[in-house]
C-alpha positions in Angstrom: -11.7 8.5 8.0 -15.4 7.8 7.3 -16.8 5.8 10.1 -13.6 5.5 12.2 -12.9 7.4 15.4 -9.8 7.9 17.4 -10.6 8.1 21.1 -8.1 9.1 23.8 -8.2 7.1 27.1 -9.1 9.4 30.0 -7.4 9.6 33.4 -10.3 7.8 35.1 -9.9 4.8 32.8 -6.4 3.9 33.9 -5.8 0.2 34.0 -9.2 -0.7 32.6 -9.4 -3.9 30.5 -10.0 -3.1 26.8 -13.2 -5.2 26.6 -14.6 -3.3 29.7 -13.6 0.0 28.1 -15.6 -0.9 25.0 -18.5 -2.0 27.1 -18.5 1.5 28.7 -18.2 3.5 25.5 -20.2 1.2 23.2 -22.7 -0.9 25.3 -24.3 -2.3 22.2 -21.2 -4.0 20.9 -21.2 -7.7 21.5 -18.1 -9.6 22.8 -18.0 -11.8 19.8 -18.0 -8.9 17.4 -15.3 -7.2 19.5 -13.1 -10.3 19.3 -13.5 -10.4 15.5 -12.5 -6.7 15.2 -9.4 -7.3 17.5 -8.3 -10.4 15.5 -8.5 -8.6 12.2 -6.5 -5.6 13.6 -9.4 -3.1 13.0 -9.2 -2.1 16.6 -5.8 -0.8 17.7 -4.3 1.0 20.6 -1.6 3.6 19.7 -1.4 1.9 16.3 -0.6 -1.6 17.7 -2.7 -4.8 17.8 -4.2 -5.6 21.2 -6.3 -8.3 22.9 -9.5 -8.0 24.9 -7.7 -8.3 28.2 -5.1 -5.6 27.4 -5.1 -2.8 29.9 -5.5 0.8 28.7 -3.7 3.8 30.1 -4.5 7.6 30.1 -3.4 9.3 26.9 -3.4 6.2 24.7 -5.5 6.4 21.5 -8.0 3.7 20.7 -8.8 3.3 17.0 -12.5 2.3 16.7 -13.7 1.2 13.2 -17.3 1.4 12.0 -19.5 -0.6 14.4 -23.0 -0.2 13.0 -25.1 1.6 10.5 -28.5 3.1 11.3 -31.5 3.0 9.0 -30.4 6.2 7.3 -27.1 4.7 6.3 -25.2 7.0 8.6 -22.3 5.8 10.8 -23.2 5.8 14.5 -19.7 7.2 15.2 -19.1 10.1 12.8 -22.2 10.7 10.7 -20.3 10.0 7.4 -22.5 8.5 4.8 -21.7 4.9 4.0 -23.1 4.0 0.6 -21.8 0.5 0.4 -20.9 -1.3 3.7 -19.0 -4.0 2.0 -16.6 -1.6 0.2 -16.4 0.5 3.4 -15.3 -2.6 5.3 -12.6 -3.5 2.8 -11.2 0.0 2.7 -11.1 0.1 6.5 -9.0 -3.1 6.5 -6.6 -1.6 3.9 -6.2 1.7 5.8 -2.7 2.3 7.3 -2.8 6.1 7.8 -5.5 8.6 8.2 -5.8 12.3 8.9 -8.3 15.1 8.0 -6.8 15.5 4.5 -5.2 12.1 3.5 -5.9 8.4 3.5 -3.1 5.9 2.9 -4.0 2.3 2.0 -2.0 -0.9 1.8 -3.5 -2.1 -1.5 -3.5 -5.9 -1.8 -2.1 -7.5 -4.9 -4.7 -8.3 -7.5 -7.0 -5.3 -6.7 -7.1 -2.8 -9.5 -6.8 0.9 -8.6 -9.1 2.0 -11.5 -11.6 0.4 -13.8 -10.6 -1.2 -17.1 -11.0 -4.2 -19.3 -11.8 -7.3 -17.2 -11.9 -5.3 -13.9 -14.9 -6.0 -11.7 -13.8 -4.2 -8.6 -11.4 -1.3 -8.1 -10.3 1.2 -5.5 -11.6 4.3 -7.3 -15.2 2.9 -7.4 -14.9 1.6 -3.8 -14.1 5.1 -2.6 -17.7 6.1 -3.4 -18.5 4.4 0.0 -16.5 7.1 1.8 -18.1 10.2 0.3 -18.3 13.0 3.0 -21.6 14.5 4.1 -20.8 17.3 1.7 -20.8 14.8 -1.1 -17.0 14.9 -1.7 -15.5 11.6 -2.9 -11.9 10.9 -1.9 -9.5 11.3 -4.9 -6.7 9.1 -6.3 -3.4 11.0 -6.7 -1.2 8.3 -8.1 -1.5 4.6 -9.3 -0.2 1.1 -8.7 -0.3 -1.8 -11.1 -3.1 -4.2 -10.4 -0.6 -7.0 -9.3 1.6 -4.6 -7.3 0.7 -4.3 -3.6 1.5 -1.6 -1.1 1.2 2.1 -0.4 -1.5 4.0 -2.1 -2.2 7.6 -1.2 -5.7 9.1 -1.6 -6.7 12.7 -1.0 -9.8 13.4 1.1 -10.5 16.8 -0.4 -10.1 18.6 -3.8 -7.5 21.0 -2.5 -5.5 18.1 -0.9 -5.6 16.3 -4.2 -4.2 19.3 -6.0 -1.3 19.7 -3.6 -0.5 16.0 -3.5 -0.6 15.7 -7.3 1.8 18.6 -7.6 4.2 16.9 -5.2 4.2 13.9 -7.5 4.8 16.0 -10.6 7.5 18.0 -8.9 9.2 14.7 -7.8 9.1 15.8 -4.1 7.9 12.3 -3.3 10.2 9.4 -2.3 8.7 6.0 -3.2 10.5 2.8 -2.1 9.6 -0.6 -3.5 10.7 -4.1 -2.5 11.1 -6.7 -5.2 12.3 -10.4 -5.4 14.1 -10.9 -8.6 15.8 -13.7 -10.5 19.6 -13.8 -10.4 21.9 -11.1 -9.1 22.3 -7.6 -10.6 25.7 -6.7 -11.9 26.3 -4.0 -9.2 25.3 -3.8 -5.5 23.5 -0.5 -6.3 23.0 1.5 -9.5 21.0 3.9 -11.6 19.0 2.6 -14.5 18.2 5.1 -17.2 16.4 4.1 -20.4 13.7 5.3 -22.8 10.4 3.4 -22.6 7.6 3.0 -25.1 4.2 1.3 -24.9 3.7 -1.6 -27.3 0.9 -0.7 -29.7 -1.1 -3.9 -29.5 -0.3 -5.2 -26.0 -0.5 -4.0 -22.4 3.3 -4.0 -22.3 6.2 -1.6 -22.3 9.6 -2.0 -23.9 12.9 -0.3 -23.8 13.1 2.1 -26.8 15.9 3.7 -28.7 17.0 7.1 -27.6 14.8 9.6 -29.4 12.3 7.1 -30.7 9.0 8.8 -31.3 6.5 8.4 -28.5 9.1 7.2 -25.9 9.5 8.6 -22.4 12.7 8.8 -20.4 12.6 6.6 -17.3 15.1 6.6 -14.3 15.1 4.1 -11.5 17.6 3.3 -8.7 18.2 0.0 -6.9 20.3 -1.5 -4.2 20.7 -5.1 -3.1 19.5 -5.8 0.4 20.0 -9.6 0.5 20.5 -12.4 -2.0 20.0 -16.2 -2.0 23.2 -17.5 -3.5 23.1 -16.6 -7.2 19.5 -17.6 -7.6 17.4 -14.7 -6.2 17.9 -11.2 -4.9 15.9 -8.9 -2.6 16.0 -5.5 -4.2 15.0 -2.1 -2.9 14.0 0.0 -5.9 13.1 3.7 -6.2 11.5 5.1 -9.3 12.6 8.7 -10.0 10.2 9.0 -12.9 6.7 7.4 -12.9 6.3 5.5 -16.1 3.9 2.6 -16.7 5.5 -0.7 -15.6 8.8 1.2 -15.1 10.3 -0.9 -12.3 9.2 -4.2 -13.9 10.8 -3.3 -17.2 13.9 -2.0 -15.6 14.4 -5.1 -13.5 14.1 -7.3 -16.7 16.4 -4.8 -18.5 19.3 -5.5 -16.1 18.8 -9.3 -16.5 16.9 -9.7 -13.2 13.2 -9.9 -13.9 10.8 -9.8 -10.9 9.5 -13.2 -9.9 6.0 -14.0 -10.9 5.8 -11.1 -13.4 3.3 -12.3 -16.0 4.5 -9.8 -18.6 8.3 -9.4 -18.2 9.5 -12.6 -16.6 10.8 -15.1 -19.0 12.6 -18.0 -17.2 15.1 -19.9 -19.3 15.0 -23.7 -19.5 17.8 -24.1 -16.9 16.0 -22.1 -14.2 13.3 -23.7 -12.0 10.8 -21.7 -10.0 11.7 -22.3 -6.4 9.4 -24.7 -4.6 6.9 -23.2 -2.2 7.2 -19.7 -3.7 4.0 -18.6 -5.4 4.0 -17.6 -9.1 2.7 -14.1 -8.3 4.3 -10.7 -8.9 6.8 -10.1 -6.1 6.7 -6.3 -6.2 5.5 -4.2 -3.2 5.3 -0.5 -2.7 6.9 -0.5 0.7 7.1 3.1 1.8 6.2 6.6 0.7 7.5 10.0 2.0 5.5 12.9 0.7 4.8 16.5 1.8 1.5 16.8 3.7 -1.0 19.1 2.0 -1.1 21.3 5.1 2.3 21.0 6.8 4.9 18.4 7.7 5.5 15.1 5.9 3.6 11.9 5.5 5.9 8.9 6.0 4.1 5.6 5.8 5.4 2.0 5.5 3.2 -0.9 4.4 3.6 -4.5 5.5 4.3 -7.1 2.7 1.4 -9.1 1.2 1.0 -12.7 2.3 2.6 -14.3 -0.8 5.8 -12.2 -0.4 5.9 -12.8 3.3 5.8 -16.5 2.6 8.6 -16.2 0.1 10.8 -14.2 2.6 10.2 -16.9 5.2 11.0 -19.7 2.9 14.2 -18.1 1.7 15.2 -16.9 5.2 15.4 -13.2 4.4 15.4 -10.9 7.5 13.5 -7.6 7.3 16.1 -6.1 9.6 18.6 -6.3 6.7 16.7 -3.5 5.0 17.9 -1.0 7.6 21.5 -1.7 7.1 
């Protein structure tokens, strides 16, 4: 990624404290700055969080984020041009996978992917900060709703964007979402198949009649992971098609709208929003599996956002249940 380096620990550095390792490789980095980078998880060893007194071993890989920018605006580590340091820092904190062709971010809830009415900051504009020295800007290959958090794939090159986009169109991509919904679906797992159409005057989508002009066929799958009595259910959802608001509309269609959904959640007078649970959309793009533009497969999982983690803790849901 722009400004990030992956450095392999050498044989002669066996057992060295991490703070001493940084002092050797980057003598200009102050201890306070190092501690801040460690606390925020920007520095990692073999993908895991570490502390200043952690010991490194040969073969381990240290992830080093952008540390400074010289007067020319070039990263001292890689030479990539950083046009907006603030955006570059935010993108670095969101990053959960990187290779020469692909970035994968864990997009926070509330951050728009693209510009639009009322949008002051969005991922597409922020990617200007990571243009390569050749002037190539990373490209979006799919979208997430503004209030949906989770996995967002971005191509680093034009060719990679073409190949990734084709994988989405050919439905070679498996996308898994986690949702917290009201009530309990009628079946433990099922397929939802409807026709969807955009409302002409609102940023909403509704279920349409079969064959209604302008409607698109939408297919989703779900399974129950856990439930809290008959009040709330943790669903794993997979969109087979990729329609606007598809999972949100389909959850409401089966009588289990997603908690905190400002467009499709309509609580009845006998249902109280659980105490301690934030009234924010509880929909998270948890995992994506997609063919890599060169070879192999990208398989990335994104941690839940803070408001959903808080809800899981309050309810007592266990992440291990998702593997059953």
